[in-house]
Short mmCIF file of C-alpha atoms in Angstrom, two decimals:
data_model
loop_
_atom_site.label_atom_id
_atom_site.label_comp_id
_atom_site.label_asym_id
_atom_site.label_seq_id
_atom_site.Cartn_x
_atom_site.Cartn_y
_atom_site.Cartn_z
CA MET A 1 -13.44 30.67 3.36
CA LYS A 2 -15.96 29.21 5.80
CA GLN A 3 -18.87 30.24 3.64
CA GLU A 4 -17.23 28.74 0.62
CA ILE A 5 -16.60 25.43 2.36
CA SER A 6 -20.20 25.36 3.41
CA ALA A 7 -21.29 26.13 -0.14
CA LEU A 8 -19.05 23.38 -1.47
CA MET A 9 -20.60 20.90 0.92
CA ASP A 10 -24.04 21.87 -0.29
CA ASN A 11 -23.01 21.59 -3.94
CA GLU A 12 -23.73 25.26 -4.43
CA LEU A 13 -20.46 26.22 -6.13
CA ASP A 14 -19.82 26.14 -9.81
CA GLN A 15 -16.91 24.08 -11.13
CA ILE A 16 -14.33 26.88 -11.04
CA GLU A 17 -15.18 28.02 -7.53
CA ALA A 18 -15.30 24.42 -6.35
CA ASN A 19 -11.84 23.76 -7.75
CA ARG A 20 -10.44 26.77 -5.98
CA VAL A 21 -11.84 25.68 -2.61
CA ILE A 22 -10.68 22.13 -3.21
CA LEU A 23 -7.19 23.41 -3.90
CA ARG A 24 -7.26 25.31 -0.61
CA LEU A 25 -8.45 22.16 1.14
CA HIS A 26 -5.56 20.31 -0.33
CA GLU A 27 -2.99 22.88 0.73
CA ASP A 28 -4.22 24.25 4.03
CA PRO A 29 -4.62 22.00 7.10
CA ASP A 30 -6.77 24.62 8.84
CA VAL A 31 -9.22 24.66 5.98
CA ARG A 32 -9.26 20.88 6.03
CA MET A 33 -10.06 20.89 9.73
CA ALA A 34 -12.93 23.26 9.11
CA TRP A 35 -14.16 20.98 6.34
CA SER A 36 -14.07 17.98 8.68
CA ALA A 37 -15.70 19.88 11.52
CA TYR A 38 -18.54 21.08 9.31
CA HIS A 39 -19.27 17.55 8.19
CA LEU A 40 -19.27 16.34 11.75
CA ILE A 41 -21.59 19.12 12.80
CA GLY A 42 -23.87 18.39 9.89
CA ASP A 43 -23.98 14.69 10.70
CA VAL A 44 -24.74 15.33 14.35
CA LEU A 45 -27.48 17.81 13.50
CA ARG A 46 -29.06 15.30 11.17
CA GLN A 47 -28.68 12.57 13.79
CA GLU A 48 -26.88 10.43 11.30
CA HIS A 49 -23.38 9.44 10.63
CA VAL A 50 -23.63 7.82 7.28
CA HIS A 51 -24.79 8.45 3.77
CA ARG A 52 -24.67 5.45 1.53
CA PRO A 53 -25.81 5.14 -2.02
CA ALA A 54 -27.75 1.96 -2.68
CA LEU A 55 -25.07 0.28 -4.75
CA GLU A 56 -22.50 0.58 -2.03
CA GLY A 57 -24.92 -0.90 0.46
CA ARG A 58 -25.48 -3.90 -1.76
CA ILE A 59 -21.80 -4.54 -2.30
CA LEU A 60 -21.00 -4.19 1.35
CA THR A 61 -23.78 -6.58 2.28
CA ARG A 62 -22.34 -9.09 -0.14
CA LEU A 63 -18.85 -8.61 1.25
CA SER A 64 -20.14 -9.02 4.79
CA GLN A 65 -21.51 -12.41 3.76
CA GLU A 66 -18.07 -13.63 2.79
CA PRO A 67 -16.44 -16.21 5.07
CA THR A 68 -15.74 -15.15 8.61
CA VAL A 69 -12.11 -14.53 9.13
CA LEU A 70 -10.95 -15.80 12.43
CA ALA A 71 -12.62 -19.17 12.61
CA PRO A 72 -9.93 -21.84 12.15
CA GLN A 73 -10.77 -24.31 9.39
CA ARG A 74 -10.36 -28.07 9.46
CA GLY A 75 -8.81 -27.88 12.89
CA GLY A 76 -5.54 -26.55 11.50
CA VAL A 77 -3.27 -24.41 13.58
CA VAL A 78 -3.55 -21.58 11.11
CA ALA A 79 -6.84 -20.35 9.70
CA ARG A 80 -7.17 -18.80 6.28
CA LEU A 81 -7.92 -15.17 5.74
CA PRO A 82 -10.73 -14.47 3.32
CA ARG A 83 -9.64 -14.00 -0.25
CA ILE A 84 -9.54 -10.29 -0.17
CA ALA A 85 -6.46 -9.19 -1.96
CA LEU A 86 -6.14 -9.97 -5.60
CA ALA A 87 -9.10 -12.19 -6.27
CA ALA A 88 -11.60 -9.55 -5.29
CA ALA A 89 -10.00 -6.87 -7.42
CA ALA A 90 -13.05 -5.85 -9.34
CA SER A 91 -15.48 -5.86 -6.46
CA LEU A 92 -13.08 -4.02 -4.19
CA ALA A 93 -12.54 -1.35 -6.77
CA ALA A 94 -16.28 -1.03 -7.05
CA VAL A 95 -16.62 -0.71 -3.30
CA ALA A 96 -13.86 1.84 -3.22
CA THR A 97 -15.57 3.73 -5.96
CA VAL A 98 -18.89 4.21 -4.32
CA ALA A 99 -17.56 4.30 -0.80
CA TRP A 100 -14.93 6.88 -1.36
CA MET A 101 -17.23 9.19 -3.18
CA ALA A 102 -19.79 8.75 -0.44
CA THR A 103 -17.36 9.37 2.40
CA ARG A 104 -18.60 12.09 4.63
CA GLU A 105 -16.66 11.38 7.78
CA PRO A 106 -14.24 13.87 9.26
CA ALA A 107 -11.21 12.13 7.87
CA ARG A 108 -7.98 14.02 7.63
CA GLU A 109 -6.85 11.69 4.90
CA VAL A 110 -9.78 12.48 2.66
CA PRO A 111 -9.94 16.21 2.49
CA VAL A 112 -11.49 16.56 -0.90
CA VAL A 113 -14.50 15.36 -2.77
CA ALA A 114 -14.33 16.94 -6.17
CA GLN A 115 -17.31 15.40 -7.83
CA LYS A 116 -20.78 16.74 -7.41
CA GLN A 117 -22.61 13.96 -5.65
CA SER A 118 -26.06 12.70 -6.29
CA PRO A 119 -28.30 12.97 -3.23
CA PRO A 120 -27.39 10.22 -0.80
CA VAL A 121 -29.85 7.45 -0.07
CA GLN A 122 -30.32 6.34 3.50
CA GLN A 123 -29.75 2.62 3.96
CA PRO A 124 -30.45 0.38 6.93
CA VAL A 125 -27.23 0.00 8.92
CA VAL A 126 -26.05 -3.53 9.55
CA ALA A 127 -24.82 -4.08 13.10
CA ALA A 128 -21.06 -3.75 13.22
CA PRO A 129 -19.25 -6.86 14.43
CA GLU A 130 -16.98 -6.55 17.44
CA THR A 131 -14.17 -8.45 15.77
CA PRO A 132 -11.68 -6.13 14.10
CA ASP A 133 -12.27 -5.87 10.38
CA VAL A 134 -9.38 -7.84 8.95
CA SER A 135 -9.82 -6.82 5.35
CA GLU A 136 -9.46 -3.18 6.17
CA TYR A 137 -6.23 -3.74 8.09
CA PHE A 138 -5.04 -5.97 5.31
CA ARG A 139 -5.56 -3.26 2.75
CA ALA A 140 -3.93 -0.62 4.93
CA HIS A 141 -0.90 -2.88 5.25
CA GLN A 142 -0.88 -3.65 1.54
CA GLU A 143 -0.16 -0.02 0.80
CA TYR A 144 3.33 -0.58 2.16
CA ALA A 145 3.90 -4.24 1.41
CA LEU A 146 5.46 -5.61 -1.72
CA ALA A 147 2.59 -5.72 -4.11
CA PRO A 148 2.06 -5.15 -7.80
CA ALA A 149 0.57 -1.99 -9.12
CA GLY A 150 -2.90 -3.37 -9.16
CA ALA A 151 -2.96 -4.55 -5.60
CA VAL A 152 -1.22 -1.43 -4.42
CA LEU A 153 -3.75 0.81 -6.03
CA GLN A 154 -6.56 -1.32 -4.91
CA ALA A 155 -5.27 -1.16 -1.39
CA ALA A 156 -4.72 2.54 -1.62
CA PHE A 157 -8.28 3.21 -2.54
CA ALA A 158 -10.02 0.37 -0.82
CA ALA A 159 -8.40 1.34 2.49
CA ASP A 160 -10.80 4.21 2.52
CA ASP A 161 -13.82 2.27 1.46
CA SER A 162 -16.91 2.22 3.55
CA ARG A 163 -16.03 4.49 6.41
CA ASP A 164 -19.61 4.08 7.25
CA GLY A 165 -19.95 1.47 9.91
CA SER A 166 -21.77 -1.03 7.81
CA ARG A 167 -19.70 -4.13 8.34
CA MET B 1 14.34 23.27 -24.78
CA ARG B 2 13.36 21.52 -21.61
CA ARG B 3 12.48 18.45 -23.64
CA PHE B 4 15.86 18.55 -25.29
CA LEU B 5 17.66 18.80 -21.96
CA ALA B 6 15.71 15.87 -20.56
CA LEU B 7 16.70 13.80 -23.55
CA ALA B 8 20.29 14.88 -23.27
CA GLY B 9 20.22 13.77 -19.67
CA CYS B 10 19.04 10.35 -20.73
CA ILE B 11 21.76 10.03 -23.29
CA ALA B 12 24.36 10.99 -20.74
CA LEU B 13 23.01 8.59 -18.15
CA ALA B 14 22.07 5.57 -20.19
CA PRO B 15 25.57 4.40 -21.07
CA SER B 16 26.94 5.08 -17.60
CA ALA B 17 24.25 2.84 -16.16
CA PHE B 18 25.94 -0.10 -17.80
CA ALA B 19 29.39 0.93 -16.70
CA GLN B 20 29.21 -0.90 -13.41
CA GLY B 21 32.36 -2.92 -13.95
CA ALA B 22 32.70 -6.68 -14.06
CA PRO B 23 29.93 -8.84 -12.59
CA PRO B 24 30.50 -9.38 -8.86
CA THR B 25 31.69 -12.75 -7.70
CA ASP B 26 29.98 -12.74 -4.31
CA ALA B 27 26.31 -12.82 -3.33
CA LEU B 28 26.33 -9.52 -1.45
CA GLY B 29 27.91 -7.87 -4.47
CA TRP B 30 25.01 -9.13 -6.58
CA LEU B 31 22.49 -7.79 -4.08
CA GLN B 32 24.15 -4.40 -4.16
CA ARG B 33 24.05 -4.49 -7.95
CA MET B 34 20.31 -5.25 -7.89
CA ALA B 35 19.75 -2.28 -5.59
CA THR B 36 21.69 0.06 -7.85
CA ALA B 37 20.41 -1.22 -11.21
CA ALA B 38 16.71 -0.87 -10.37
CA ARG B 39 17.22 2.80 -9.51
CA GLN B 40 19.87 3.92 -11.98
CA LEU B 41 18.87 2.20 -15.22
CA ASN B 42 16.28 2.99 -17.83
CA TYR B 43 14.05 -0.02 -18.42
CA SER B 44 10.56 -0.98 -19.46
CA GLY B 45 8.63 -4.22 -19.57
CA VAL B 46 5.76 -6.31 -18.32
CA PHE B 47 5.91 -8.24 -15.07
CA THR B 48 3.51 -10.64 -13.41
CA TYR B 49 2.81 -11.03 -9.71
CA ARG B 50 1.62 -14.45 -8.57
CA TYR B 51 0.42 -15.88 -5.32
CA GLY B 52 -1.52 -19.12 -5.04
CA ASN B 53 -3.79 -19.30 -8.04
CA ASN B 54 -3.88 -15.52 -8.41
CA SER B 55 -1.85 -13.49 -10.83
CA GLU B 56 -1.78 -9.93 -12.03
CA SER B 57 0.32 -8.30 -14.74
CA SER B 58 1.62 -4.75 -14.83
CA LYS B 59 3.55 -2.69 -17.31
CA ILE B 60 6.48 -0.69 -15.96
CA THR B 61 8.50 2.17 -17.47
CA HIS B 62 11.42 3.48 -15.45
CA MET B 63 13.73 6.33 -16.44
CA VAL B 64 16.47 8.38 -14.81
CA ASP B 65 17.78 11.78 -15.78
CA GLU B 66 19.47 14.72 -14.12
CA ILE B 67 16.25 15.51 -12.25
CA GLY B 68 15.98 12.02 -10.83
CA GLU B 69 13.99 8.83 -11.16
CA LEU B 70 10.57 8.69 -12.74
CA GLU B 71 8.47 5.56 -12.99
CA LYS B 72 5.11 4.60 -14.40
CA ILE B 73 3.29 1.39 -13.57
CA GLU B 74 0.07 0.43 -15.32
CA ALA B 75 -2.20 -2.42 -14.29
CA LEU B 76 -2.93 -4.55 -17.35
CA GLU B 77 -5.84 -6.47 -15.83
CA GLY B 78 -9.04 -5.37 -14.20
CA PRO B 79 -9.96 -1.71 -13.82
CA VAL B 80 -7.55 0.83 -15.30
CA ARG B 81 -5.04 1.87 -12.62
CA GLU B 82 -1.82 3.78 -12.94
CA ILE B 83 1.03 4.74 -10.62
CA ILE B 84 3.51 7.53 -11.20
CA ARG B 85 6.45 7.56 -8.81
CA ASN B 86 9.16 10.18 -8.47
CA LYS B 87 11.70 10.53 -5.67
CA GLU B 88 9.28 12.27 -3.34
CA GLU B 89 5.79 11.15 -4.17
CA VAL B 90 3.74 8.27 -5.46
CA TRP B 91 0.57 9.22 -7.34
CA CYS B 92 -2.00 6.49 -7.76
CA TYR B 93 -4.60 7.20 -10.45
CA LEU B 94 -7.95 5.45 -10.53
CA PRO B 95 -9.83 6.88 -13.52
CA GLU B 96 -12.84 4.67 -12.89
CA ILE B 97 -13.72 6.76 -9.86
CA LYS B 98 -11.87 9.90 -10.96
CA ALA B 99 -9.62 9.81 -7.95
CA VAL B 100 -5.92 10.15 -7.25
CA LYS B 101 -4.09 9.17 -4.07
CA ILE B 102 -0.81 10.81 -3.21
CA ASP B 103 1.61 8.97 -0.96
CA ARG B 104 5.18 9.31 0.31
CA ALA B 105 7.69 7.67 -2.00
CA GLN B 106 10.19 6.60 0.64
CA THR B 107 7.85 4.09 2.23
CA ARG B 108 6.69 2.47 -0.96
CA ARG B 109 8.53 -0.27 -2.81
CA PHE B 110 7.79 -1.63 -6.23
CA PHE B 111 9.27 -4.47 -8.22
CA PRO B 112 12.05 -4.56 -9.41
CA ALA B 113 13.34 -2.03 -6.84
CA LEU B 114 12.95 -4.44 -3.93
CA ILE B 115 16.50 -4.41 -2.66
CA THR B 116 17.39 -1.35 -0.64
CA ASP B 117 20.77 0.24 -0.32
CA PRO B 118 23.13 -0.80 1.27
CA ALA B 119 22.69 -4.50 0.61
CA THR B 120 24.94 -5.38 3.55
CA LEU B 121 21.95 -4.70 5.84
CA PHE B 122 20.43 -7.99 4.68
CA SER B 123 23.26 -10.08 6.07
CA GLU B 124 21.96 -9.32 9.57
CA SER B 125 18.78 -11.34 9.06
CA TYR B 126 19.57 -13.58 6.09
CA ARG B 127 22.33 -15.84 4.85
CA VAL B 128 22.98 -14.51 1.37
CA LYS B 129 24.07 -17.23 -1.07
CA LEU B 130 25.02 -17.36 -4.71
CA LEU B 131 23.11 -20.09 -6.59
CA ASN B 132 23.09 -21.26 -10.18
CA ARG B 133 22.23 -19.22 -13.25
CA ASP B 134 18.77 -19.23 -14.77
CA ARG B 135 16.83 -17.59 -17.59
CA VAL B 136 13.93 -15.16 -17.12
CA ALA B 137 12.17 -13.13 -19.83
CA GLY B 138 14.61 -14.56 -22.36
CA ARG B 139 17.66 -13.25 -20.49
CA ASP B 140 20.35 -15.00 -18.52
CA CYS B 141 20.27 -14.18 -14.83
CA GLN B 142 22.17 -14.95 -11.66
CA MET B 143 20.21 -16.54 -8.81
CA VAL B 144 20.80 -15.30 -5.27
CA ALA B 145 19.15 -16.85 -2.21
CA LEU B 146 18.37 -15.08 1.03
CA GLU B 147 17.83 -17.74 3.66
CA PRO B 148 16.36 -16.56 6.96
CA LYS B 149 18.62 -16.91 10.00
CA ASP B 150 15.61 -17.53 12.26
CA ASN B 151 12.02 -18.81 11.91
CA LEU B 152 10.56 -15.30 12.11
CA ARG B 153 10.68 -14.54 8.38
CA TYR B 154 10.55 -16.29 5.02
CA GLY B 155 13.33 -16.72 2.48
CA TYR B 156 13.76 -15.08 -0.93
CA ARG B 157 15.03 -16.24 -4.32
CA LEU B 158 16.21 -13.46 -6.60
CA CYS B 159 17.45 -13.59 -10.16
CA ALA B 160 19.44 -10.63 -11.52
CA GLU B 161 20.16 -10.04 -15.19
CA LEU B 162 23.77 -10.93 -15.91
CA GLN B 163 24.81 -7.77 -17.81
CA SER B 164 22.98 -5.04 -15.93
CA GLY B 165 22.16 -6.58 -12.54
CA LEU B 166 18.48 -5.69 -12.89
CA LEU B 167 16.22 -7.93 -10.82
CA LEU B 168 14.19 -10.07 -13.24
CA ARG B 169 12.46 -12.37 -10.77
CA ALA B 170 11.86 -12.31 -7.02
CA GLY B 171 10.10 -15.02 -5.05
CA MET B 172 9.29 -15.35 -1.38
CA VAL B 173 9.81 -18.97 -0.29
CA ARG B 174 8.91 -21.05 2.73
CA GLY B 175 11.28 -23.85 3.61
CA ARG B 176 13.32 -25.19 0.72
CA ASP B 177 11.24 -24.35 -2.31
CA GLU B 178 7.59 -23.53 -1.57
CA VAL B 179 7.02 -20.25 -3.40
CA LEU B 180 4.49 -18.09 -1.53
CA GLU B 181 4.52 -15.15 -3.90
CA GLN B 182 6.57 -14.14 -6.91
CA PHE B 183 7.25 -11.24 -9.22
CA ALA B 184 8.80 -11.93 -12.62
CA PHE B 185 9.35 -10.01 -15.82
CA ASN B 186 7.71 -11.61 -18.84
CA GLU B 187 9.58 -9.26 -21.16
CA VAL B 188 11.94 -6.40 -20.47
CA ARG B 189 14.07 -3.83 -22.31
CA ILE B 190 17.05 -2.43 -20.45
CA GLY B 191 19.19 0.65 -21.06
CA GLN B 192 17.18 2.25 -23.87
CA LEU B 193 16.39 5.94 -24.16
CA ILE B 194 13.17 6.87 -22.43
CA PRO B 195 12.07 10.51 -22.66
CA ARG B 196 10.62 11.97 -19.48
CA GLU B 197 7.41 12.79 -21.38
CA SER B 198 6.64 9.13 -21.88
CA VAL B 199 6.62 8.50 -18.13
CA LYS B 200 3.91 11.05 -17.44
CA SER B 201 0.45 9.98 -16.35
CA THR B 202 -2.13 9.28 -19.03
CA PHE B 203 -4.57 11.32 -16.98
CA SER B 204 -4.62 14.99 -16.18
CA ALA B 205 -6.63 14.25 -13.03
CA GLU B 206 -8.16 17.68 -13.31
CA ASN B 207 -11.20 17.91 -11.07
CA TRP B 208 -10.48 14.46 -9.66
CA ALA B 209 -10.84 13.75 -5.97
CA ARG B 210 -7.46 13.83 -4.24
CA GLN B 211 -6.48 11.93 -1.16
CA ALA B 212 -3.37 12.75 0.84
CA ALA B 213 -1.24 10.24 2.78
CA PRO B 214 -2.21 9.45 6.41
CA THR B 215 -0.73 11.71 9.09
CA ILE B 216 2.67 10.78 10.52
CA GLU B 217 2.34 10.92 14.28
CA ALA B 218 4.20 9.44 17.28
CA SER B 219 1.91 7.29 19.41
CA GLY B 220 3.96 6.17 22.42
CA TRP B 221 3.39 2.51 21.48
CA THR B 222 6.29 0.19 20.79
CA VAL B 223 7.15 -3.47 20.11
CA LYS B 224 9.55 -4.88 22.72
CA ALA B 225 10.30 -8.25 21.08
CA LEU B 226 10.82 -7.12 17.51
CA PRO B 227 12.55 -9.85 15.44
CA ALA B 228 16.20 -9.07 14.68
CA GLY B 229 16.82 -6.83 11.71
CA PHE B 230 13.38 -5.20 11.78
CA ASN B 231 13.24 -1.42 12.06
CA LYS B 232 10.36 0.99 12.31
CA VAL B 233 9.64 2.50 8.90
CA MET B 234 6.73 4.71 9.83
CA GLU B 235 4.23 5.62 12.50
CA LEU B 236 0.82 6.85 11.36
CA LYS B 237 -2.60 7.85 12.59
CA ARG B 238 -5.28 6.37 10.37
CA THR B 239 -8.99 6.96 10.17
CA MET B 240 -10.77 3.66 9.59
CA THR B 241 -14.20 2.20 9.09
CA ASN B 242 -16.23 1.59 12.24
CA LYS B 243 -13.60 3.27 14.37
CA PRO B 244 -14.74 6.42 16.11
CA GLU B 245 -11.14 7.16 17.05
CA PRO B 246 -8.07 7.11 14.80
CA VAL B 247 -6.06 3.89 14.75
CA THR B 248 -2.30 3.90 15.34
CA HIS B 249 -0.38 2.17 12.55
CA LEU B 250 3.25 1.16 13.13
CA LEU B 251 5.09 -0.24 10.11
CA TYR B 252 8.25 -2.33 10.49
CA SER B 253 10.51 -3.94 7.91
CA ASP B 254 13.73 -5.92 7.75
CA GLY B 255 14.31 -4.58 4.24
CA LEU B 256 12.23 -7.27 2.52
CA ALA B 257 9.44 -8.42 4.80
CA ALA B 258 7.01 -5.80 6.09
CA VAL B 259 4.76 -6.06 9.13
CA SER B 260 2.04 -3.69 10.31
CA VAL B 261 0.97 -3.20 13.93
CA PHE B 262 -2.42 -1.55 14.42
CA ILE B 263 -3.52 -0.32 17.84
CA GLU B 264 -7.20 0.43 17.98
CA PRO B 265 -9.03 1.90 21.00
CA ARG B 266 -11.78 -0.46 22.20
CA LYS B 267 -14.63 0.29 24.59
CA SER B 268 -16.20 -3.18 24.80
CA GLU B 269 -15.12 -6.10 27.00
CA PRO B 270 -12.18 -8.11 25.67
CA ARG B 271 -12.89 -11.38 23.85
CA PRO B 272 -10.76 -14.50 24.00
CA THR B 273 -7.68 -14.21 21.85
CA THR B 274 -7.84 -16.23 18.64
CA LYS B 275 -5.27 -18.21 16.73
CA PRO B 276 -3.19 -16.55 14.06
CA SER B 277 -4.55 -16.77 10.52
CA GLN B 278 -2.78 -16.98 7.21
CA GLN B 279 -3.59 -16.14 3.62
CA GLY B 280 -0.88 -16.88 1.11
CA PRO B 281 2.16 -14.88 2.19
CA VAL B 282 0.35 -12.83 4.85
CA SER B 283 -0.08 -13.81 8.51
CA PHE B 284 -2.54 -12.13 10.84
CA TYR B 285 -3.02 -12.10 14.59
CA THR B 286 -5.17 -10.05 16.91
CA ARG B 287 -4.71 -9.62 20.64
CA GLN B 288 -6.95 -7.77 23.04
CA ILE B 289 -5.47 -5.81 25.88
CA PRO B 290 -7.32 -3.49 28.28
CA ASN B 291 -8.98 -0.75 26.24
CA TYR B 292 -7.23 -1.67 22.98
CA ASN B 293 -7.16 -4.21 20.18
CA VAL B 294 -3.69 -4.98 18.87
CA VAL B 295 -3.78 -6.24 15.26
CA VAL B 296 -0.58 -7.46 13.60
CA LEU B 297 -0.22 -8.62 10.02
CA GLY B 298 2.56 -8.95 7.51
CA GLU B 299 4.54 -11.16 5.14
CA ILE B 300 6.10 -13.13 7.97
CA PRO B 301 5.26 -16.52 9.55
CA PRO B 302 2.35 -16.76 12.05
CA ILE B 303 4.76 -17.28 14.96
CA ALA B 304 6.38 -13.92 14.21
CA VAL B 305 3.13 -11.92 14.14
CA MET B 306 2.23 -13.54 17.50
CA GLN B 307 5.59 -12.62 19.00
CA ILE B 308 5.18 -9.04 17.86
CA ALA B 309 1.56 -8.73 19.02
CA ASN B 310 2.38 -10.16 22.44
CA SER B 311 5.13 -7.63 23.03
CA VAL B 312 3.29 -4.44 22.12
CA VAL B 313 3.47 -2.01 25.05
CA ARG B 314 2.90 1.62 25.68
CA GLN B 315 6.23 3.25 26.44
CA ARG B 316 4.94 5.52 29.18
CA ASP B 317 3.48 2.52 31.04
CA GLU B 318 6.88 0.92 31.47
#
């Protein structure tokens, strides 16, 4: 199985073989752990933690330019969170799209990448702010809050966006 | 044959769904009816979610047979998205990225199945009152108010269809009548036959990326000053952006309002604590303690997220 996981990571399997390994990944926690470990090892060997296609980088840069979250406005007691839930539906879905497919971190929640990926493009990494990323927590919470289908789905997928340390 | 049996099941169930006796005369009876109707009836329709100037419409198809509940929700705006829910799992399909996310059904709630069973649980945190009648989606409905007993949660206005008890509209309100968010059917059919086949996903999801639910894991963290009526729904380990270590996620609910507590390991020096923030129905507050950031957010007032954040402790430290 180890060889097959390695081959899957390197896009060396055909569709049928890939599906079989992916099924195993889905069913077997040990196989998933191996998958995660291999990615980690690969990242460490390459001295990098992140692969980001260009589009994702652009979207994330734009998102990072959105209003800062914790600064109170107009001296009110309560500041406003950035408009991240429904209004940003399209852009979030887009982020989720590229980010999820580009995810290479050892994440137990994301055991499987079924699509053959185009070669990743290295992007400059923006310094990560110290302040906790509100939008990500918001989306994680949204998965369990009362929300319509759209927001729920958005949250479900966007919660995994950009595990790449770019914001 | 299987198809025939499924249909037979529908036929057997559909009439019984209406046989719930005379409409209740008390508010708690109406709540209980809402809880039952959303799970035991066949229905389909379009509902809209609104908060502030935002709105989003979804199509829902819900059916019950001898196997159990099956539900399909389709987003009608923006990218194509689809949810299929059965009693164990929730499958979220996102064809745009050829991905499907599988989650646990027991922790997810969708309109109109907002009221959980038994409805008497709500009387701990809310005063449940019968209001006037109204009309939603062209149908007469009975209004029920849930007024919070403290300032640590918002109120709710619900309207249940007179004949079936199905929830047609649900709004979260602050004070007397400021609606923070609302779900409402625009049109709905109730009690019709719905074959199981029509509640299947549009997508085969073959060769799609699949994402499993986060791991359930005890953390040793707890909230000491949890507002009355709130119970822990779930305790998860999540992998998140920028976080080298997994983040603990505790989820609490009083049956209607939900609040998330995130505990995130931190290596840097603490920063001054900020004020709580608010966006529409959601409040947010972050507190830094030695080695950890505590992040609390949910559909509760700012004062409540602060109270929760300030009382997060590690059990073994006590």
